[in-house]
Short mmCIF file of C-alpha atoms in Angstrom, two decimals:
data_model
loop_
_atom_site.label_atom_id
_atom_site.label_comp_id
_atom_site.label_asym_id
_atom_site.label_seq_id
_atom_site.Cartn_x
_atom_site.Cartn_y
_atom_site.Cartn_z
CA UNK V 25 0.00 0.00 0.00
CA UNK V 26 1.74 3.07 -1.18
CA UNK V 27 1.68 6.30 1.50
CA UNK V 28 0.76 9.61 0.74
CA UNK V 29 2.69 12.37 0.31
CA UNK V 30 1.61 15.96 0.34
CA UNK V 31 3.51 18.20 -2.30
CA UNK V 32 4.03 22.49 -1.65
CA UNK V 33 5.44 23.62 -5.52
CA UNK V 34 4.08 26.87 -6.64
CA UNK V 35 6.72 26.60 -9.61
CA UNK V 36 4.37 23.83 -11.02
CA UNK V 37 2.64 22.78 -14.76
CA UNK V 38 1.77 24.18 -17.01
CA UNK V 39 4.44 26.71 -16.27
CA UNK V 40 7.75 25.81 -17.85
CA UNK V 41 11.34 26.98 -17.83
CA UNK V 42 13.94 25.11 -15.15
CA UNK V 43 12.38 25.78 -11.83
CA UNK V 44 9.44 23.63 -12.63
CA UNK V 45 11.41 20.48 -13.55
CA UNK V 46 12.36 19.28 -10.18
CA UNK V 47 9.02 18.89 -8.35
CA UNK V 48 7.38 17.84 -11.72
CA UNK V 49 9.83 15.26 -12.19
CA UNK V 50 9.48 14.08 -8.12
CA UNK V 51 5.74 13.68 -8.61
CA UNK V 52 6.12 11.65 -11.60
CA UNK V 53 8.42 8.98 -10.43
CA UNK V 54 7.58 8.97 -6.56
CA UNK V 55 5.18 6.60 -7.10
CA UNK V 56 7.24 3.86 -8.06
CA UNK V 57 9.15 4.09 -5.10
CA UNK V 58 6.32 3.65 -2.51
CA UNK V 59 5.05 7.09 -2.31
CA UNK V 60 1.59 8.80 -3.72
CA UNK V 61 1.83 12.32 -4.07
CA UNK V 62 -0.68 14.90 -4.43
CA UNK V 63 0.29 18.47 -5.15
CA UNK V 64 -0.93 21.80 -3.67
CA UNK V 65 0.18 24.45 -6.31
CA UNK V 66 -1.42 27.23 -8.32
CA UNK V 67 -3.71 28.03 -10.71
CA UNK V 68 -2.06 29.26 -14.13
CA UNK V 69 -1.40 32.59 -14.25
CA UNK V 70 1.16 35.22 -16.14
CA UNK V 71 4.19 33.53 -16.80
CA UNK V 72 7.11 33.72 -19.50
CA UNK V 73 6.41 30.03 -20.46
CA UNK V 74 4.20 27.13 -20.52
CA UNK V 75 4.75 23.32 -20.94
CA UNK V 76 1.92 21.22 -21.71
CA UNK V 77 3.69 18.30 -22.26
CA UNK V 78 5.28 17.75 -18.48
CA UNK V 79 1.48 18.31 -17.66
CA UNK V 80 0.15 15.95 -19.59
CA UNK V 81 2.75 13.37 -18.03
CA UNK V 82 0.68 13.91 -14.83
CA UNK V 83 -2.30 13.58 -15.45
CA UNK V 84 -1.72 10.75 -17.59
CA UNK V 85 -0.63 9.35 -14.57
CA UNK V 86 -3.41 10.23 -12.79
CA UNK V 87 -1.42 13.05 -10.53
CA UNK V 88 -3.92 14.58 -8.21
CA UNK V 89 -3.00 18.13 -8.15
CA UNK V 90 -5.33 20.91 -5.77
CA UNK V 91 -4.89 24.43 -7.85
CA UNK V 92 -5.39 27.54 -5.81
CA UNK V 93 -5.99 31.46 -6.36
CA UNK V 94 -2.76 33.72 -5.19
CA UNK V 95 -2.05 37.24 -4.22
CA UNK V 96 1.15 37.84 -6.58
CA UNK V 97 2.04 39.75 -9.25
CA UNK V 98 1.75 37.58 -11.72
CA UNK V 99 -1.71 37.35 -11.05
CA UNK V 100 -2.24 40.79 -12.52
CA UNK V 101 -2.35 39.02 -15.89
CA UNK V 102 -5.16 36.84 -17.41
CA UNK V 103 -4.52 32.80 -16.91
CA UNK V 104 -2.19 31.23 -18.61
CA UNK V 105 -0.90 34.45 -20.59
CA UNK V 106 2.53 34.17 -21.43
CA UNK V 107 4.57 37.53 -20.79
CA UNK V 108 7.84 39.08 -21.82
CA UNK V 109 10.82 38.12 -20.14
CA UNK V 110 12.01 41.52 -18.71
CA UNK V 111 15.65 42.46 -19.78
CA UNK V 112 17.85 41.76 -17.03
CA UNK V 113 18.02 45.85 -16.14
CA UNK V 114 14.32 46.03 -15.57
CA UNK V 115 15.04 41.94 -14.21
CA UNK V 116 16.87 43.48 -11.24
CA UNK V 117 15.02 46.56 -10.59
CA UNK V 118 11.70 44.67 -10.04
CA UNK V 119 13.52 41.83 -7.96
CA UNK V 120 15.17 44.92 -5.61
CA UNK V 121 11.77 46.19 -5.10
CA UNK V 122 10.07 42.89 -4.84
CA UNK V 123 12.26 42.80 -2.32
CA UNK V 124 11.87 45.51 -0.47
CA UNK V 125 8.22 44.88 -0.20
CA UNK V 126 7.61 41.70 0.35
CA UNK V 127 9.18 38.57 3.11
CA UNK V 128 10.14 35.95 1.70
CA UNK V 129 9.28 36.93 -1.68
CA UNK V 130 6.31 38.37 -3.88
CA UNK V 131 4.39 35.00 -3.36
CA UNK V 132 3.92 35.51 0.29
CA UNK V 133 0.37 35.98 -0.96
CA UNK V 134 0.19 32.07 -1.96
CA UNK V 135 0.21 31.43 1.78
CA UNK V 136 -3.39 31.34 2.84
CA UNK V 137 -4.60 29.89 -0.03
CA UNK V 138 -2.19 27.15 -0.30
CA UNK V 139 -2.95 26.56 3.86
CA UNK V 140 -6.55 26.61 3.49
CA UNK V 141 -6.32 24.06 0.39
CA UNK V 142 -3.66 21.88 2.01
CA UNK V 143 -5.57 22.06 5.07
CA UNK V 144 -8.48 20.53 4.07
CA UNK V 145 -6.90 17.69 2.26
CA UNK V 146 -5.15 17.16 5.59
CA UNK V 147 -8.12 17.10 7.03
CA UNK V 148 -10.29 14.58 4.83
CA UNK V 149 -7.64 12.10 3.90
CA UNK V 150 -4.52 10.70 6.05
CA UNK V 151 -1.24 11.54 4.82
CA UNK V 152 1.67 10.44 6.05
CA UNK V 153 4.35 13.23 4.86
CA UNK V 154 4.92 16.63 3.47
CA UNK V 155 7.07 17.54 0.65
CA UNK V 156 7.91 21.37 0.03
CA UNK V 157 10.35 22.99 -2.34
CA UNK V 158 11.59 26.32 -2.84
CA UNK V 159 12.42 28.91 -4.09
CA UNK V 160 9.58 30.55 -3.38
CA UNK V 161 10.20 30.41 -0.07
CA UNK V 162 6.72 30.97 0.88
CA UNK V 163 6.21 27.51 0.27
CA UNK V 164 8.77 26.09 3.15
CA UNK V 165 6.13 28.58 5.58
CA UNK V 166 3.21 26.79 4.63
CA UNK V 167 4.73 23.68 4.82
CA UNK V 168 6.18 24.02 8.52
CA UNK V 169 2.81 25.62 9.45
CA UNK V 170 1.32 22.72 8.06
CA UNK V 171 3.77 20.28 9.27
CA UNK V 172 3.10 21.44 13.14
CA UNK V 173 -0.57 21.62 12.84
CA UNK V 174 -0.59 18.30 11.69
CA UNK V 175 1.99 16.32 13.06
CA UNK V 176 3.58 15.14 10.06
CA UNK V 177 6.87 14.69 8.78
CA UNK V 178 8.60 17.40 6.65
CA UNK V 179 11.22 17.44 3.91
CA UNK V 180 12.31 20.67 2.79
CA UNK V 181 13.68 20.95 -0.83
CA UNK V 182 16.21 23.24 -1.76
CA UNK V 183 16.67 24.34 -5.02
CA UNK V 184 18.50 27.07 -4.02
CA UNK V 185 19.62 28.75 -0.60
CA UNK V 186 18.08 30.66 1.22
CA UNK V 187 19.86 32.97 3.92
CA UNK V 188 22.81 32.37 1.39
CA UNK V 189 20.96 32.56 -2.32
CA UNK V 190 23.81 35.13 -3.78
CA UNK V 191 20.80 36.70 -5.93
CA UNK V 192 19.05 37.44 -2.79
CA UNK V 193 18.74 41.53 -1.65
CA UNK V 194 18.45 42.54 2.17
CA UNK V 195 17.37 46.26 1.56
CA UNK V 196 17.92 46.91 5.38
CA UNK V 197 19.19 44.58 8.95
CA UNK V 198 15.48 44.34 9.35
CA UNK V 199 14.87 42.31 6.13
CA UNK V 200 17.67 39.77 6.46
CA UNK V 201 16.49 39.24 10.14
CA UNK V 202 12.99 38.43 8.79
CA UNK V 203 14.15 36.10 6.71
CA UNK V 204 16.71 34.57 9.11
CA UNK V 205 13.23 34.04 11.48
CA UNK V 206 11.52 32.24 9.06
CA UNK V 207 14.03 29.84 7.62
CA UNK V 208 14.44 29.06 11.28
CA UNK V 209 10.82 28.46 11.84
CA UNK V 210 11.18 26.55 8.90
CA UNK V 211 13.76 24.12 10.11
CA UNK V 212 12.40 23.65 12.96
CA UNK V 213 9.78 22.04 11.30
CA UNK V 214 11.63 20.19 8.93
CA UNK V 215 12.95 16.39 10.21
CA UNK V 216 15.30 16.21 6.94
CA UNK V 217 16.14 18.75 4.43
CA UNK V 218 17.36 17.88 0.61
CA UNK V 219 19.29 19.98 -1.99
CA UNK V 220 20.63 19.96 -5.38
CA UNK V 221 24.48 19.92 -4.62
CA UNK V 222 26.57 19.66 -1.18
CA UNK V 223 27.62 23.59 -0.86
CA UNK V 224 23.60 24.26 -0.20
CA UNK V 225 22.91 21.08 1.88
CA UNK V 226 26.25 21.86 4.01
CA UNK V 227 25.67 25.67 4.32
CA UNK V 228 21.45 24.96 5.11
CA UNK V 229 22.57 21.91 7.60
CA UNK V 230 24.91 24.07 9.35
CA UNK V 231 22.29 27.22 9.99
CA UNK V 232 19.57 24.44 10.98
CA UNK V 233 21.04 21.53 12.40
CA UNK V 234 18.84 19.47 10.43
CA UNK V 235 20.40 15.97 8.59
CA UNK V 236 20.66 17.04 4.50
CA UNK V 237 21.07 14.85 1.84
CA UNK V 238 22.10 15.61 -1.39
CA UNK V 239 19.51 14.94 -4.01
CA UNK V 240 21.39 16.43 -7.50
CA UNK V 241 19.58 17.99 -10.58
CA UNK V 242 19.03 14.95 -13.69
CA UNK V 243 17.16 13.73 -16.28
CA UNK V 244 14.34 12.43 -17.74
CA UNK V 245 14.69 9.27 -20.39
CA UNK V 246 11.60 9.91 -21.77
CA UNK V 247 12.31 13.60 -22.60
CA UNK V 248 14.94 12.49 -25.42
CA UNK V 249 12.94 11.34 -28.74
CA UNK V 250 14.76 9.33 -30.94
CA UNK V 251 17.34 10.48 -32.79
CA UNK V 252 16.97 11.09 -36.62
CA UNK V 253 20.23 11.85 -38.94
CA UNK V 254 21.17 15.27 -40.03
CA UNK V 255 21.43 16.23 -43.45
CA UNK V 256 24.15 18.85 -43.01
CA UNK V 257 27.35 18.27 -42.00
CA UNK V 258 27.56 21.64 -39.93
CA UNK V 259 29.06 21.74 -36.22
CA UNK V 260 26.24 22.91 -34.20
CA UNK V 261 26.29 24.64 -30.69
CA UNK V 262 22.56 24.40 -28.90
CA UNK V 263 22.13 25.92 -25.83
CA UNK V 264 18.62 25.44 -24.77
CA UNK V 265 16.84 28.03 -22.06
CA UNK V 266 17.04 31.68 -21.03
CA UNK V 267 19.33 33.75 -19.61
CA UNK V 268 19.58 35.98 -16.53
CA UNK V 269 21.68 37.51 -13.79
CA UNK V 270 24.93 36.75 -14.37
CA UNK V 271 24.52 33.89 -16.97
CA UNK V 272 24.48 35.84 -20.30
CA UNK V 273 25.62 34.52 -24.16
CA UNK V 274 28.49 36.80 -24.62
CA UNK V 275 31.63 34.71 -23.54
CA UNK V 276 30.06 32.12 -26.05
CA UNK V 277 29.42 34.71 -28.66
CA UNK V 278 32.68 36.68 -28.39
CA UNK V 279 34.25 33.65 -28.37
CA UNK V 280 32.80 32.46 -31.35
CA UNK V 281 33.59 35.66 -33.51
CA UNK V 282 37.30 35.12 -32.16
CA UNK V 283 37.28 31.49 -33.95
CA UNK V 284 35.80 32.45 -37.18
CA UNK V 285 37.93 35.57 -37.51
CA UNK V 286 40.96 32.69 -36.91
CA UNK V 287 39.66 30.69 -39.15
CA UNK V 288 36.98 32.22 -41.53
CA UNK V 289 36.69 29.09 -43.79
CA UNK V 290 34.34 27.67 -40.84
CA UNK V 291 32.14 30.24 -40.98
CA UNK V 292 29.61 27.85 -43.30
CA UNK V 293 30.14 24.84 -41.50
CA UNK V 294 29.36 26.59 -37.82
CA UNK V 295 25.45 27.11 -36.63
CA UNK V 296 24.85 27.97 -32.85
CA UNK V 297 21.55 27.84 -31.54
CA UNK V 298 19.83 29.52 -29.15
CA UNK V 299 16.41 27.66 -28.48
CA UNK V 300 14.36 29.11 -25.65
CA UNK V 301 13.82 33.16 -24.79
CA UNK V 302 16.94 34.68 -26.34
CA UNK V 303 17.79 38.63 -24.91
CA UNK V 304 17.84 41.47 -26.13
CA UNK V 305 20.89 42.32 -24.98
CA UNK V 306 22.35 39.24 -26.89
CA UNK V 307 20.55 39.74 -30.32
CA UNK V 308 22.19 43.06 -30.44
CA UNK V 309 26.02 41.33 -29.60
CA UNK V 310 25.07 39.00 -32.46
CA UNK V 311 24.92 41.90 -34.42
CA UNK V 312 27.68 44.14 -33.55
CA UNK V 313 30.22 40.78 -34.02
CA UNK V 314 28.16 39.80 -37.13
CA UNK V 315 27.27 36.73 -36.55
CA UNK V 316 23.64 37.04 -37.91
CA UNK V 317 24.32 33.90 -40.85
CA UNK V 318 25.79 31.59 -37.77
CA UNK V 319 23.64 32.56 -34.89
CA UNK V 320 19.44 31.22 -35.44
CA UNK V 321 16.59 31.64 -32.64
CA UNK V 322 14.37 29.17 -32.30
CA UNK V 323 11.51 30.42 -29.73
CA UNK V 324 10.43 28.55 -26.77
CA UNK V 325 9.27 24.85 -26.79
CA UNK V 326 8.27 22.59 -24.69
CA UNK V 327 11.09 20.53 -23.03
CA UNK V 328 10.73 17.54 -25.12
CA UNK V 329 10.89 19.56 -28.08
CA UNK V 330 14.01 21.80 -26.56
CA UNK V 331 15.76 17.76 -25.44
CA UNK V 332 15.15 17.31 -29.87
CA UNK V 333 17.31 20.18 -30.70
CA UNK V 334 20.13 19.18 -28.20
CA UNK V 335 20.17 15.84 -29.44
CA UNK V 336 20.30 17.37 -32.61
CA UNK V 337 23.48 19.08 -31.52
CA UNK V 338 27.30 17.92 -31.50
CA UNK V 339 28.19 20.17 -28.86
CA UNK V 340 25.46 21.88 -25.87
CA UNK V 341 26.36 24.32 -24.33
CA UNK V 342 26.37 26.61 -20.81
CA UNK V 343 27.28 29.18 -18.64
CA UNK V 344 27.62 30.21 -15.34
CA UNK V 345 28.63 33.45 -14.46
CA UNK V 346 31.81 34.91 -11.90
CA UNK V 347 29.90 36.43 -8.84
CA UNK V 348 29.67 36.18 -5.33
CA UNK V 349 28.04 32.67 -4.67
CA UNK V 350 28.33 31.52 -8.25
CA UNK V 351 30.12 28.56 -7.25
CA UNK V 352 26.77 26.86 -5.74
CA UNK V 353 25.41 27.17 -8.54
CA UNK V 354 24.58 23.17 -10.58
CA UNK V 355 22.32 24.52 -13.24
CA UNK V 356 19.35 22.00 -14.15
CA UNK V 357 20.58 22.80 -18.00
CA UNK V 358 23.71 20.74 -17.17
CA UNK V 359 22.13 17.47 -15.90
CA UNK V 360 19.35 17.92 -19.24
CA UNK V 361 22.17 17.90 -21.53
CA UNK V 362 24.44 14.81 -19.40
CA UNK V 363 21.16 13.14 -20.29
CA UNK V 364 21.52 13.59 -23.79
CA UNK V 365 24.72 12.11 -23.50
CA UNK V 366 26.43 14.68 -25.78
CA UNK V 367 29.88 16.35 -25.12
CA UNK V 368 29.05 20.26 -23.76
CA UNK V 369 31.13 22.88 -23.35
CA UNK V 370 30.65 24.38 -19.95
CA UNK V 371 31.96 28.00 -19.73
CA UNK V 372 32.11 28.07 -15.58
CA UNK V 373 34.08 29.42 -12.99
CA UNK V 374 35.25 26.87 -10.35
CA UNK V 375 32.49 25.41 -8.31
CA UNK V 376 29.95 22.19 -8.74
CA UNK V 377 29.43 23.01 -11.86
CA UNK V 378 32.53 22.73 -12.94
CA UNK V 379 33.32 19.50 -10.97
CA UNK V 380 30.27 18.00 -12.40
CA UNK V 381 31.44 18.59 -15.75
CA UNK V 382 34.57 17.20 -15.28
CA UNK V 383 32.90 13.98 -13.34
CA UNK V 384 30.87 13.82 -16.79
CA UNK V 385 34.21 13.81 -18.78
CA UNK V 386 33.01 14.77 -22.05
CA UNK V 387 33.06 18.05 -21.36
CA UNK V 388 35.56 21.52 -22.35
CA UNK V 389 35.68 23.99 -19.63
CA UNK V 390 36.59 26.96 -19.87
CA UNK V 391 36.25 30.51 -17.02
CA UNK V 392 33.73 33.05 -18.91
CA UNK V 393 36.37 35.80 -17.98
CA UNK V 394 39.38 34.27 -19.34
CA UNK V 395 39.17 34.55 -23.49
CA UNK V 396 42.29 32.50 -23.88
CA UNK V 397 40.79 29.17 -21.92
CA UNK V 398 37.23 29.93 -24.28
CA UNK V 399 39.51 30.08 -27.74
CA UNK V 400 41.19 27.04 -26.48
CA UNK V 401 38.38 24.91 -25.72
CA UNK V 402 36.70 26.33 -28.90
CA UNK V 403 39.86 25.15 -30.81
CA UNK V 404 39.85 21.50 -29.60
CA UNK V 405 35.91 20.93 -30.15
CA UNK V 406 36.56 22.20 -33.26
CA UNK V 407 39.49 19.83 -33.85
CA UNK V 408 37.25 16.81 -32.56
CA UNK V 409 34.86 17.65 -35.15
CA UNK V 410 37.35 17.79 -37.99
CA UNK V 411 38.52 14.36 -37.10
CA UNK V 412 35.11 13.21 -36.00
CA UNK V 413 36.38 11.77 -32.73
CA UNK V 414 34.57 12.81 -29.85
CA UNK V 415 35.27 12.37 -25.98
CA UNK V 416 32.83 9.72 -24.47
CA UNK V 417 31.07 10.77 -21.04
CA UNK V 418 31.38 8.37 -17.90
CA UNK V 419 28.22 6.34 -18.29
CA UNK V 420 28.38 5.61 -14.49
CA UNK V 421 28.13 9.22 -13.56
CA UNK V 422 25.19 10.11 -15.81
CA UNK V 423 23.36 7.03 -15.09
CA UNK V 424 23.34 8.32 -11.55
CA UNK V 425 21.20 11.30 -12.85
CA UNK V 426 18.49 9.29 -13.87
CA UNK V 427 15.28 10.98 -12.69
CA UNK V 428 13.66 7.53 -11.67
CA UNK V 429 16.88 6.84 -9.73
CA UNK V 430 17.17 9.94 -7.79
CA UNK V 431 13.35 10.18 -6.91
CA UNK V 432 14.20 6.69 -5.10
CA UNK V 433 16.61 9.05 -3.04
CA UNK V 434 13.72 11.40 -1.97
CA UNK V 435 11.70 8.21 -1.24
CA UNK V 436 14.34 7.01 1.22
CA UNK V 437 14.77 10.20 3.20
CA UNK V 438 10.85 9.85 3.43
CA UNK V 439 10.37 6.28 4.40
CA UNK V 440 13.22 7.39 7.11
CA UNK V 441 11.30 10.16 8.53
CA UNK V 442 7.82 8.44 8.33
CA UNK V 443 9.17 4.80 10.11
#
């Protein structure tokens, strides 16, 4: 008899992009490991993008999922209305005064609708755990609320830090001791928390004294379609998502102009995508280093359809940017293209992501701030191509990543709390 698990994800389908990956991909797989989840999330509302597909996966399956209504900005917009993703000037400016405003962040407003829902499921059925991830935040509150009204177990996921997220703002003292109180209530609450990589499990562990586990980013095997053969013989670059903060296309893009003024005979046998929400900011680099007959958009799709054009690809590509923090940063991007099994050049600073790509080992890495390190690794891909020999990734290591397999870690850490 499989137990039931209650699931806090605000970041939930429809709604694409990264952030909704984790808990999707948790609530697909959790069941064949013992546990039955049903999710608490919210109704559609604006968003930059949507993903039927990982939705369809659900209910397919049969997913119970409790939609609420929610007090947040992006519920200024009509349902299910995809908006513009802000440039990352107007990005910031909106996050500083989201930040000023509201504690823990602009979906503080979720909480009594996501309590009253979850609260009545607690109260007609009998559930033996709760299951909350963040970022937002706001979800950990409910959940410990929830957790101490009812007496049940609580994980608390961690995409992200919290005290320590190095894209966080504290406008005043006040505002980081506000959120300092409530990531304590939180763990208070919390018998076990889980993260994406050991930097956030060690740093949350320390401030809470609760036992972490590391539960990494992956992949899904379905998400990859079959392969079918390319009739060009080009060397394509895909990098599949968005871009923001410090992660931005222009160590790729300089780098690539640097190549092909090296070596302009490549120019027609080079093609970099960008599928996903491309900036501004970067169409008008593309320009100014004339790469308008190598660079092509594609818009948006739905994961599935993004996994097609990285399979597609001989070399995926990503970036994380040299900041304060940086270093915790394992991008879900990463673990989507180890699934694919392709080589990927990684242009990253030291930090997990960079260990992960080396643990991968088909992989070029390369600092975004050092030009000489991108040419280089530029110059041996390149090479590789020319002699069509490329570097085979650790099977062991990616295997690891398997979606399936690592919701059978979550499951543990729940059958150990709930025993």
């Amino acid at each position: 008899m499989p137990r039931k698990l209650l699931v806090l994800a605000y970041y939930f389908p429809p709604m694409g992009l990264s952030g909704v990956q984790r808990a999707s991909k948790f609530v697909k797989y959790l069941p064949d490991h013992g546990w039955q989840p049903t999710v608490v999330t919210v109704e559609p509302g604006g968003y930059f993008a949507f993903d039927q597909h990982l939705l369809r996966e659900l209910t397919e399956r049969e997913i119970p999922i409790e939609r609420t209504r929610s007090l947040d900005p992006t519920r200024l917009f009509r349902p299910s209305r995809t908006i513009a993703l802000p440039s990352e000037g107007k990005r910031k400016r909106l996050a500083s005064l989201s930040q000023w405003v509201f504690v823990p962040d602009n979906k503080v407003g979720w909480i009594p609708f996501a309590l009253r829902a979850a609260g009545r499921l607690l109260e007609e059925g009998s559930f033996d755990a709760i299951l909350s991830t963040a970022p937002p935040y706001s979800s950990h509150v409910v959940a410990a609320r929830l957790a101490k009204r009812y007496r049940l177990p609580l994980v608390l996921d961690y995409r992200d830090d919290w005290i320590g997220n190095p894209r966080h703002i504290y406008p005043t003292p006040v505002h980081r001791a506000l959120h300092r109180r409530l990531e304590q209530y939180a763990g208070r609450a919390a018998d076990a928390v889980v993260a994406i990589n050991e930097p956030i499990a060690r740093a949350i562990g320390e401030r809470l004294g609760v036992p972490t586990t590391v539960v990494p980013q992956g992949f899904d095997v379905e998400d990859y379609p079959a392969r079918s053969e390319r009739s060009d013989n080009k060397l394509r670059f895909v990098y599949a998502g968005v871009f923001y903060d410090l992660q931005t296309p222009d160590a790729f893009l300089r780098g690539l102009a640097r190549l092909l003024g090296e070596r302009p005979g490549l120019r027609e046998h080079i093609e970099a995508r960008f599928v996903g929400l491309f900036p501004d900011r970067g169409k008008r680099l593309v320009h100014d280093l004339g790469l308008e007959d190598v660079v092509h958009e594609v818009p948006y799709a739905a994961h599935t359809e993004a996994m097609a054009h990285v399979g597609q690809s001989d070399v995926p590509w990503l970036v994380v940017g040299h900041g304060p923090g940086q270093e915790q940063i394992s991008t879900g991007k990463l673990y989507a293209y180890i699934g694919a099994g392709k080589p990927i050049l990684g242009l990253v600073p030291p930090g997990v992501a960079n260990e992960a790509l080396s643990a991968y080992g088909a992989s070029w890495t390369a600092h975004p701030d050092d030009p000489d390190a991108v040419d280089e690794a530029f110059r041996d891909i390149v090479r590789c191509w020319e002699e069509g020999q490329w570097p085979a990734p650790f099977e062991p290591f990616r295997a690891a990543h398997d979606r399936s397999e690592l919701a059978g870690t979550l499951a543990a850490v729940l059958d150990r709390i709930s025993s």
